[in-house]
PDB file of C-alpha atoms in Angstrom:
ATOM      1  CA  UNK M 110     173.030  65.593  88.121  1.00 82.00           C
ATOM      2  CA  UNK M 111     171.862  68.136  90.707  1.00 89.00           C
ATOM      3  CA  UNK M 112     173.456  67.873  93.926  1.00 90.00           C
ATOM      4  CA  UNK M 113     170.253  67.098  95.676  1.00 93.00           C
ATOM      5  CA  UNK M 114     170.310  63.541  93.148  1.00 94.00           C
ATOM      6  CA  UNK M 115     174.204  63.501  94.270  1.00 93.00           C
ATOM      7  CA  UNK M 116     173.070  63.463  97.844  1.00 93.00           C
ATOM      8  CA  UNK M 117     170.791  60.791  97.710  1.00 94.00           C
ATOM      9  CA  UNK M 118     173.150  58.190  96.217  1.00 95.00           C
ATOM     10  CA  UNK M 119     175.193  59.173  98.636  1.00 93.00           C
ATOM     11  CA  UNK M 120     172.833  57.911 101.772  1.00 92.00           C
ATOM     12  CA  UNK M 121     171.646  55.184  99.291  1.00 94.00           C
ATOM     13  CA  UNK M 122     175.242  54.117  99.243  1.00 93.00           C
ATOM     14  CA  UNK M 123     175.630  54.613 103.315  1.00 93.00           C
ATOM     15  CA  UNK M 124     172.994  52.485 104.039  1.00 93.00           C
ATOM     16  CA  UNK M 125     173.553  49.950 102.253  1.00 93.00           C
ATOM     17  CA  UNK M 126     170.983  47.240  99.908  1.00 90.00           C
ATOM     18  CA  UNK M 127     168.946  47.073 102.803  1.00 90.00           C
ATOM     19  CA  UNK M 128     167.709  50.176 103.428  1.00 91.00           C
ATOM     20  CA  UNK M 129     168.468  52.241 100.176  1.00 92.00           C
ATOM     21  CA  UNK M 130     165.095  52.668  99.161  1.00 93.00           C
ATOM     22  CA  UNK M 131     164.718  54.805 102.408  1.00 94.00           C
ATOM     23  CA  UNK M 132     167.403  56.856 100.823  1.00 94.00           C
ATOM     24  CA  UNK M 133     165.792  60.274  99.747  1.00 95.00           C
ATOM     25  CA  UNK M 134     162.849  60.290 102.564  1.00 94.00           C
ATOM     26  CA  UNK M 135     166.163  60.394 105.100  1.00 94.00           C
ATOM     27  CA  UNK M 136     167.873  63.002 102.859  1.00 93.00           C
ATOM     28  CA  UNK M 137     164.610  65.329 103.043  1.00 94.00           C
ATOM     29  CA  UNK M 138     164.591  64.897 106.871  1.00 94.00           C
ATOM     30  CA  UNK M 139     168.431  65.796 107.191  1.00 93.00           C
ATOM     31  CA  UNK M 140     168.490  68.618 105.006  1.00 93.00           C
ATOM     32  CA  UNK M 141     165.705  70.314 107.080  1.00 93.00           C
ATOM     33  CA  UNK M 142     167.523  69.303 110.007  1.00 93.00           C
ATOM     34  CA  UNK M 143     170.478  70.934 108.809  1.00 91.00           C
ATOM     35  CA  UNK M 144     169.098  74.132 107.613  1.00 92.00           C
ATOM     36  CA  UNK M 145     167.364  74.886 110.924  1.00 91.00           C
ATOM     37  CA  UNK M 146     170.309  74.382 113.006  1.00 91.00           C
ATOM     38  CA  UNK M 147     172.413  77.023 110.514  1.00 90.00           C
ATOM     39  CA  UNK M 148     169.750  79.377 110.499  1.00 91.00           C
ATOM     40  CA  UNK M 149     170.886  82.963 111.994  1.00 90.00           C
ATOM     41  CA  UNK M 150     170.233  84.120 115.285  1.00 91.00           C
ATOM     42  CA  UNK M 151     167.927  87.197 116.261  1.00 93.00           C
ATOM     43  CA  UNK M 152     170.797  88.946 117.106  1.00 92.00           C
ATOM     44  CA  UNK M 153     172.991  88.397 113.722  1.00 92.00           C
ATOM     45  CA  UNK M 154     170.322  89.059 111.623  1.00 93.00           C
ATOM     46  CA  UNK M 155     169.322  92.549 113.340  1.00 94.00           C
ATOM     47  CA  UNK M 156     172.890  93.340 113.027  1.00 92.00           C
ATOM     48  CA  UNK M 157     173.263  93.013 109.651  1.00 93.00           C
ATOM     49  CA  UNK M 158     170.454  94.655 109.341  1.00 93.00           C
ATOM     50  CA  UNK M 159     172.099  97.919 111.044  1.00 92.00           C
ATOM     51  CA  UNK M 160     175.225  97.455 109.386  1.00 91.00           C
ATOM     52  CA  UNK M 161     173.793  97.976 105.952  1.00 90.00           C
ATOM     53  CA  UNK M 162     171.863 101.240 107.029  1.00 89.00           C
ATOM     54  CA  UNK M 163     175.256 102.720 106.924  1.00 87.00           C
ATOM     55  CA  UNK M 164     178.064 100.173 104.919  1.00 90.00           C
ATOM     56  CA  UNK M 165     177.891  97.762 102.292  1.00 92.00           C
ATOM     57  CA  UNK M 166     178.075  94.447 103.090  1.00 94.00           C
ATOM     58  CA  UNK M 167     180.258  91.403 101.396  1.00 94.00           C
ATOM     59  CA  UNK M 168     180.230  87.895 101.902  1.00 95.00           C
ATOM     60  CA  UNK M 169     183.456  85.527 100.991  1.00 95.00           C
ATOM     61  CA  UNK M 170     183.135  82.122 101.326  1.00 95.00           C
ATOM     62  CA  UNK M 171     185.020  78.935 100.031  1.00 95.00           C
ATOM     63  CA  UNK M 172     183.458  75.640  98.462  1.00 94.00           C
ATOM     64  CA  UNK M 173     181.791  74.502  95.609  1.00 94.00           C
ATOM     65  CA  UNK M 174     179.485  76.912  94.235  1.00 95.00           C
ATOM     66  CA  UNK M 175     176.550  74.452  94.258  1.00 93.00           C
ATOM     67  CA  UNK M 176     176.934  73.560  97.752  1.00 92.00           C
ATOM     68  CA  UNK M 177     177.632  77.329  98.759  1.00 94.00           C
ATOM     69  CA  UNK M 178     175.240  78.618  96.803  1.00 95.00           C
ATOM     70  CA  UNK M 179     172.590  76.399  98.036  1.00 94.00           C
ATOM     71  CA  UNK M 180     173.013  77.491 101.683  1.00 93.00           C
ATOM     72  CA  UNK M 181     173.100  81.041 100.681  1.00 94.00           C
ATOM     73  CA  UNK M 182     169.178  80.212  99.061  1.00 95.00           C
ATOM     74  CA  UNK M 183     167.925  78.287 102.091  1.00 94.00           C
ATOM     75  CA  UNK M 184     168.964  80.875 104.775  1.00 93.00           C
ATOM     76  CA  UNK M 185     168.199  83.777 102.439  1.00 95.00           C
ATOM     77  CA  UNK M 186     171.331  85.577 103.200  1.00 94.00           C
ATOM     78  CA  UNK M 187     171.444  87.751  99.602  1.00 96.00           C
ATOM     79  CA  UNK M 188     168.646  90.012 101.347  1.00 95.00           C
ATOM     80  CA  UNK M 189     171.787  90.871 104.230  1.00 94.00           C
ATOM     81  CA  UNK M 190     174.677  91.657 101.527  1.00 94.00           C
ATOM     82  CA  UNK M 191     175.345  93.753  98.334  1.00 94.00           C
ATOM     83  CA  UNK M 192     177.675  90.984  97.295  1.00 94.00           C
ATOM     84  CA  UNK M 193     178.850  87.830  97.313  1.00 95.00           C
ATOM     85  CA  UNK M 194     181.503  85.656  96.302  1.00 95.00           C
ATOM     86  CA  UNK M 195     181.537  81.794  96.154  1.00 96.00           C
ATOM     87  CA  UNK M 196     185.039  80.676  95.254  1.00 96.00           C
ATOM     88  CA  UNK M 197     183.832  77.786  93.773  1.00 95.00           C
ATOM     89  CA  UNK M 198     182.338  80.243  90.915  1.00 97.00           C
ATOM     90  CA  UNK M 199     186.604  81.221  90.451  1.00 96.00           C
ATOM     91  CA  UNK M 200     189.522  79.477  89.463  1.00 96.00           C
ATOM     92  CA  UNK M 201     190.864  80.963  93.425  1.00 96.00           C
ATOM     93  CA  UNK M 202     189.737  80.867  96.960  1.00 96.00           C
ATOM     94  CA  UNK M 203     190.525  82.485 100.182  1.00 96.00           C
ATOM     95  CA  UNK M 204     193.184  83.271 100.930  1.00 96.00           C
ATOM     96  CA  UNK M 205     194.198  84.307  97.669  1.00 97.00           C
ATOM     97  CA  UNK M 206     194.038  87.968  97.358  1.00 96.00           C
ATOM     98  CA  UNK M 207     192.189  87.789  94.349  1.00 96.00           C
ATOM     99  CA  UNK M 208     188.925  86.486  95.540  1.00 96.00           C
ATOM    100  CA  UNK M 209     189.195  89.278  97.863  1.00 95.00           C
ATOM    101  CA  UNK M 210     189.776  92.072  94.839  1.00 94.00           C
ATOM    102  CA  UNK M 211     186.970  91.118  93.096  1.00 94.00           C
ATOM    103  CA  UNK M 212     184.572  91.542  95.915  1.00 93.00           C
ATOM    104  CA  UNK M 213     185.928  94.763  96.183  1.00 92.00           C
ATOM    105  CA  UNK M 214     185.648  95.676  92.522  1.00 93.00           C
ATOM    106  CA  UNK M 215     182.218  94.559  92.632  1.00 93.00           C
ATOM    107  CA  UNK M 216     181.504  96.771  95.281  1.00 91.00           C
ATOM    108  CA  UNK M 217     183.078 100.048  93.677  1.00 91.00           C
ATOM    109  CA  UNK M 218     185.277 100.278  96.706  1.00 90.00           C
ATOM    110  CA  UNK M 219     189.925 100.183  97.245  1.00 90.00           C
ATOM    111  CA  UNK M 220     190.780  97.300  99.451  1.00 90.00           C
ATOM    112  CA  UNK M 221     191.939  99.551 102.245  1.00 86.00           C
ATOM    113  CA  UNK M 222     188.297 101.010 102.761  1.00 86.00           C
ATOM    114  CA  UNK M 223     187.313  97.447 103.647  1.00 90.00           C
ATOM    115  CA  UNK M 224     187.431  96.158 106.718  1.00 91.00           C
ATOM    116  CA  UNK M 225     186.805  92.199 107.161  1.00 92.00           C
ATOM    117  CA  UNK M 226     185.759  89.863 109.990  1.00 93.00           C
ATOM    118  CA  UNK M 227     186.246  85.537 109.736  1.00 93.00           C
ATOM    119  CA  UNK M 228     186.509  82.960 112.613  1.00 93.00           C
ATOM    120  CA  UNK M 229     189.802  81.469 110.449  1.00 93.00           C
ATOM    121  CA  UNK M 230     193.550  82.935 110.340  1.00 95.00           C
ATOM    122  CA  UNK M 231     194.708  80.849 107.802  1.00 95.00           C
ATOM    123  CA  UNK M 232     192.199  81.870 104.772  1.00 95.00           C
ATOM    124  CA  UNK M 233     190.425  84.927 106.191  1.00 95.00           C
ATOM    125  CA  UNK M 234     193.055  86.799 108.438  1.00 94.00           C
ATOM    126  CA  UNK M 235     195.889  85.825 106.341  1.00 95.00           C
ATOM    127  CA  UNK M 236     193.820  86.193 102.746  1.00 95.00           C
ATOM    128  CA  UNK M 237     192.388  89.973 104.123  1.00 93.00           C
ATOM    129  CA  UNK M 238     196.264  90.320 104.636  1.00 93.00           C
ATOM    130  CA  UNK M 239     197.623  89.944 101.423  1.00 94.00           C
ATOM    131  CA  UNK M 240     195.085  91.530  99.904  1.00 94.00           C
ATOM    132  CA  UNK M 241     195.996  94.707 101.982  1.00 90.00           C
ATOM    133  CA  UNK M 242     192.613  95.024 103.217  1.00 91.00           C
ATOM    134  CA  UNK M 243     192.149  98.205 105.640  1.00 87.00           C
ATOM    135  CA  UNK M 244     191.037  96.270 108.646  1.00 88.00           C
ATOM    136  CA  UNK M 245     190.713  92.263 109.849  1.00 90.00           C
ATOM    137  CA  UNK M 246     188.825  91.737 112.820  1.00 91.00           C
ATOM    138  CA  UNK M 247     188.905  87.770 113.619  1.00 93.00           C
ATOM    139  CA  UNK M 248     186.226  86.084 115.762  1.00 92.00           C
ATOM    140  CA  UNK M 249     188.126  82.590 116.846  1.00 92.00           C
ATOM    141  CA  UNK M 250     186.134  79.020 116.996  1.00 86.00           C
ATOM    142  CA  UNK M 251     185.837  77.495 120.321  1.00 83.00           C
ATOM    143  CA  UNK M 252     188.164  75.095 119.462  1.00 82.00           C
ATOM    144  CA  UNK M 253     191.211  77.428 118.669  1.00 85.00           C
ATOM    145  CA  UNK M 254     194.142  76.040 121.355  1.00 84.00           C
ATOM    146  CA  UNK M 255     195.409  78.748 123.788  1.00 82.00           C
ATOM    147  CA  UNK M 256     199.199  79.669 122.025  1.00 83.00           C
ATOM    148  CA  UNK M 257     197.027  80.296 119.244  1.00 87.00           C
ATOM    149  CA  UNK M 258     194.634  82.689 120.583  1.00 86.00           C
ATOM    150  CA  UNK M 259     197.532  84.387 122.454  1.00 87.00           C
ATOM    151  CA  UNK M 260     200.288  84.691 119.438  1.00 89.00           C
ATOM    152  CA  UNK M 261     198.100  84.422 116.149  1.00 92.00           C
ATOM    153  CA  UNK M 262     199.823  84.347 113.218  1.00 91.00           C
ATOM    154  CA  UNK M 263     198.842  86.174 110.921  1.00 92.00           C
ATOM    155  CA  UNK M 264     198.339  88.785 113.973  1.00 91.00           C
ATOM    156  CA  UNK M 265     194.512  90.804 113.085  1.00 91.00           C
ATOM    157  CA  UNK M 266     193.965  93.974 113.836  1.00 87.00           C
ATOM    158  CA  UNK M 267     191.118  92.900 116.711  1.00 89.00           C
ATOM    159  CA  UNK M 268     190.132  89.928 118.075  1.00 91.00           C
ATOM    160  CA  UNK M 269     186.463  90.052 118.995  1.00 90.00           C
ATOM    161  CA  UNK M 270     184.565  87.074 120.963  1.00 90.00           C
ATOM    162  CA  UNK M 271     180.975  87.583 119.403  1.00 90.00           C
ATOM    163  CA  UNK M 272     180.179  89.024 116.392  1.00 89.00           C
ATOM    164  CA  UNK M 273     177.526  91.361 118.216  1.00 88.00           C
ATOM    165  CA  UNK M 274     180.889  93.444 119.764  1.00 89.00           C
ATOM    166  CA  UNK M 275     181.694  95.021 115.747  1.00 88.00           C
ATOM    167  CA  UNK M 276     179.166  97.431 116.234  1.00 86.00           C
ATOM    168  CA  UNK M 277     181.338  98.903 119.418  1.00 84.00           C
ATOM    169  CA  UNK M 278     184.107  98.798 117.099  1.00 81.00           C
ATOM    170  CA  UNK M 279     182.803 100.595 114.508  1.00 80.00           C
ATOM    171  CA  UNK M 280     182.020 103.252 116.846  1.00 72.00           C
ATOM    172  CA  UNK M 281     185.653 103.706 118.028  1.00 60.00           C
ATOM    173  CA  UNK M 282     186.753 105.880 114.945  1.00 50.00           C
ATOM    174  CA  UNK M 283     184.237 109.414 115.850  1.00 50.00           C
ATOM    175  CA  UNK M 284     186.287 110.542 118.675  1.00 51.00           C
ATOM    176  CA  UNK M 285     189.682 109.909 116.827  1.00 49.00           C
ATOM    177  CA  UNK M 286     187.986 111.545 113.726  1.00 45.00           C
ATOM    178  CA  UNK M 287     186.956 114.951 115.758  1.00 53.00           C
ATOM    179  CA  UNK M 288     191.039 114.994 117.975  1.00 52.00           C
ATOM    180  CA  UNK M 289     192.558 114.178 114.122  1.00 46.00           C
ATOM    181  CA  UNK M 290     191.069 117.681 112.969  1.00 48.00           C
ATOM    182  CA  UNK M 291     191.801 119.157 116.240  1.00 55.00           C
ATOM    183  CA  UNK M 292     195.214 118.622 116.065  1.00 50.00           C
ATOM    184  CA  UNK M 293     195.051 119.887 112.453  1.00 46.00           C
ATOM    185  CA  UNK M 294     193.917 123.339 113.302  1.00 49.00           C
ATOM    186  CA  UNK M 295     195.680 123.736 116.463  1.00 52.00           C
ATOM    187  CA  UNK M 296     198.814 123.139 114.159  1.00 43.00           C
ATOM    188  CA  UNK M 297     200.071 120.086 116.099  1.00 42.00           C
ATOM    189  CA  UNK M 298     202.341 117.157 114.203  1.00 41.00           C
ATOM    190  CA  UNK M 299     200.699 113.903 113.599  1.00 40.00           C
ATOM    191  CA  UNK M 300     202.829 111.177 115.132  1.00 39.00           C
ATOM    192  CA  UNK M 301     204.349 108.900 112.514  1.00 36.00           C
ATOM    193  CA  UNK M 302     203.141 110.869 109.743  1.00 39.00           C
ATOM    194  CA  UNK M 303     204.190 113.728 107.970  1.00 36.00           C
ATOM    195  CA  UNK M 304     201.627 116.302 106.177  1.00 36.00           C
ATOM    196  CA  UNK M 305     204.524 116.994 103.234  1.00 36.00           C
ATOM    197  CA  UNK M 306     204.810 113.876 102.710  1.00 35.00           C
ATOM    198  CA  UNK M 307     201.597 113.354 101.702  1.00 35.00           C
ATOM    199  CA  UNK M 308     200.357 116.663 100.130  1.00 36.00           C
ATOM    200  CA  UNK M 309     201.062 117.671  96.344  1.00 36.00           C
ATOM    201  CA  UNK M 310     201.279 121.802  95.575  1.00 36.00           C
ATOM    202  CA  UNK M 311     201.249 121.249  92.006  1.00 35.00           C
ATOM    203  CA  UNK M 312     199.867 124.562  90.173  1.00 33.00           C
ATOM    204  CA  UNK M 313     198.809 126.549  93.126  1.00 33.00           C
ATOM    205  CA  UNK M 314     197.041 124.173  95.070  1.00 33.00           C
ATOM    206  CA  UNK M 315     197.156 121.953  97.593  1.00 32.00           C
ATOM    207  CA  UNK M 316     195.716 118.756  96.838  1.00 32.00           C
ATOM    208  CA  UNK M 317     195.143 115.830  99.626  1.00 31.00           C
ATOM    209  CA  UNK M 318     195.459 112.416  98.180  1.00 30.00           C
ATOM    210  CA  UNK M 319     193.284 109.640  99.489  1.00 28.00           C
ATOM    211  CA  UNK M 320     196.655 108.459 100.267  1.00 27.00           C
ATOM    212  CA  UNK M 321     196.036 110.756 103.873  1.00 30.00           C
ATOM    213  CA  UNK M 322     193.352 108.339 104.402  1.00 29.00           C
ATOM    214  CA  UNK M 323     195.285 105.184 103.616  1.00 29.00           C
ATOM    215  CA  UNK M 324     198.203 106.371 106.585  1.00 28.00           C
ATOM    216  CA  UNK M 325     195.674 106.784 109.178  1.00 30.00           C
ATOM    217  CA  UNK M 326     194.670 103.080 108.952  1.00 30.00           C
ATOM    218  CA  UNK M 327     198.574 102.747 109.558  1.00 30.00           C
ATOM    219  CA  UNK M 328     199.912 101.412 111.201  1.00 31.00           C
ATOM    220  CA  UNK M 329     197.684  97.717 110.858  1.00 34.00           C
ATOM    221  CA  UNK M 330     199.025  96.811 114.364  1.00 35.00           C
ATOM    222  CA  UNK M 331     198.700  99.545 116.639  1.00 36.00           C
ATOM    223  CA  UNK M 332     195.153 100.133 117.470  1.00 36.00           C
ATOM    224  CA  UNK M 333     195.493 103.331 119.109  1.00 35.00           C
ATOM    225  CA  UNK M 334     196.297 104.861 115.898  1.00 34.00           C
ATOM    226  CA  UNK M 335     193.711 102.878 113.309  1.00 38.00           C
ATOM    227  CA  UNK M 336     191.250 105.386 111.637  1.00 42.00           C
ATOM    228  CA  UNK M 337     188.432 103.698 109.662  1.00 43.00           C
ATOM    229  CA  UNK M 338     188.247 105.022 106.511  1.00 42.00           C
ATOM    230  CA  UNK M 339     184.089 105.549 106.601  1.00 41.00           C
ATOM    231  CA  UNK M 340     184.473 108.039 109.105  1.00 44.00           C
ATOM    232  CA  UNK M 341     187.196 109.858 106.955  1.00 43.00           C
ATOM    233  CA  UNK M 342     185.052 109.832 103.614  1.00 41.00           C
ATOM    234  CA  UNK M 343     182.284 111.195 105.821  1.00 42.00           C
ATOM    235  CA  UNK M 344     184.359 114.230 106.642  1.00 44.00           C
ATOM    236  CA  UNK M 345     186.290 114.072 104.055  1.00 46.00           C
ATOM    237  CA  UNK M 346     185.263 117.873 102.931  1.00 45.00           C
ATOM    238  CA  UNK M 347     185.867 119.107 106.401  1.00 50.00           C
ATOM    239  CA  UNK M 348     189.248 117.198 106.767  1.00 50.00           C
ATOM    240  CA  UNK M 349     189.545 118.801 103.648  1.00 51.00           C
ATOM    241  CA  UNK M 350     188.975 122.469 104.339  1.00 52.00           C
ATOM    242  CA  UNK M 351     191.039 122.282 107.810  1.00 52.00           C
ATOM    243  CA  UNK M 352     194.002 121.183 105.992  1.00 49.00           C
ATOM    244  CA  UNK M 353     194.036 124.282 103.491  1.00 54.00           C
ATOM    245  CA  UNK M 354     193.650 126.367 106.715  1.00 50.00           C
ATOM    246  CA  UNK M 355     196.442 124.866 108.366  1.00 50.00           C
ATOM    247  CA  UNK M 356     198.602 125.450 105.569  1.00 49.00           C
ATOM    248  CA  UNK M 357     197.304 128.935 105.161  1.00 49.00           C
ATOM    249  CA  UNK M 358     198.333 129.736 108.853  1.00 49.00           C
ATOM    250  CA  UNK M 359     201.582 127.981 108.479  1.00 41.00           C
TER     251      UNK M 359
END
């Protein structure tokens, strides 16, 4: 039975002997309804848009996979991401890390090069958590009460009103990226973080793990110190090469 045929016995069953042969000329009218009050906004849509220019783009989302998938056809949201995960297609859901792992796999990318945004603690927050993801940014529903909003639990990285305010976030790291190799070359210590604890000088060389990368996403609850990891790929060569020179001047 396809869940459209599920639907309609459904409002058969709602409104009763009387008026159940009325049942799938209602359903049409509701599911239109429906879909044209979930349809995205200008604004979401151009931002997704600009996103994918430069990252790629997951979508998580819990329910049945008929349901979930259905949505996903009717506001065409597989043009917006490179992919996406319907837990009911798994034997897990957020916030199991797992769900969250595979998305990554599928993507060709480490969990702490991801960063994620939700509007719920309890599966997105908490699920981008414990799967060690590099960066949760939570958007809170109208409807979240005020000890909530002020002690959240898990505690996320950022807490953004609007979706339309990531772009400003994303645009925090440059600045951080360009004093980070600053400090390199002008041989200054990072705070918290020590370079030999991090570089290898196995036969000759000194090789810089991606490990470097992972510590400047450290610590998850100080924002003054959170790299993204984009901007460090990016420059990764540059990083790179003004390492080896500070530890050619040292």
């Amino acid at each position: 039975m396809s869940i459209d045929d599920w639907r309609i016995l459904l409002w058969a069953k709602a409104l009763g002997e009387e008026y159940e042969e009325f049942a799938e000329e209602i359903y049409g009218k509701w599911k239109k309804l429906r879909y044209r009050n979930m349809i995205m906004s200008e604004e979401t849509v151009s931002l997704l848009r600009t996103l994918r220019k430069q990252y790629q783009l997951g979508l998580v989302t819990n329910g049945p996979s008929n349901s979930q998938w259905e949505k996903i056809k009717e506001l065409e949201l597989e043009q917006y991401f490179d992919c996406i995960a319907v837990s009911g297609d798994f034997t897990y859901e957020k916030p199991d890390p797992k769900i969250f792992q595979t998305i990554c796999a599928s993507l060709g990318v480490q969990p702490f090069e991801c960063l994620i945004v939700g509007d719920k603690l309890d599966t997105d927050i908490a699920g981008g958590c414990a799967a060690d993801l590099g960066i949760t940014v939570w958007i809170p529903l109208d409807d979240v009460e005020a000890e909530v909003l002020s002690h959240p639990n898990p505690q996320p990285d950022f807490i953004i009103k609007d979706i339309s305010e990531l772009l400003r976030l994303l645009g925090r790291p440059k600045k951080k990226m360009k004093e980070l190799e600053e400090r390199v070359l002008s041989n200054q210590k990072f705070e918290h973080h020590h370079l030999d604890q991090i570089v290898d000088q196995g036969q000759g060389q000194i090789q810089v793990h991606l490990k470097f990368n992972y510590l400047l996403l450290r610590p998850r609850h100080n924002q003054q110190q959170l790299y993204l990891r984009h901007q460090l790929v990016q420059n990764y060569q540059r990083l790179n090469k003004a390492i080896l020179k500070y530890f050619k001047l040292k």
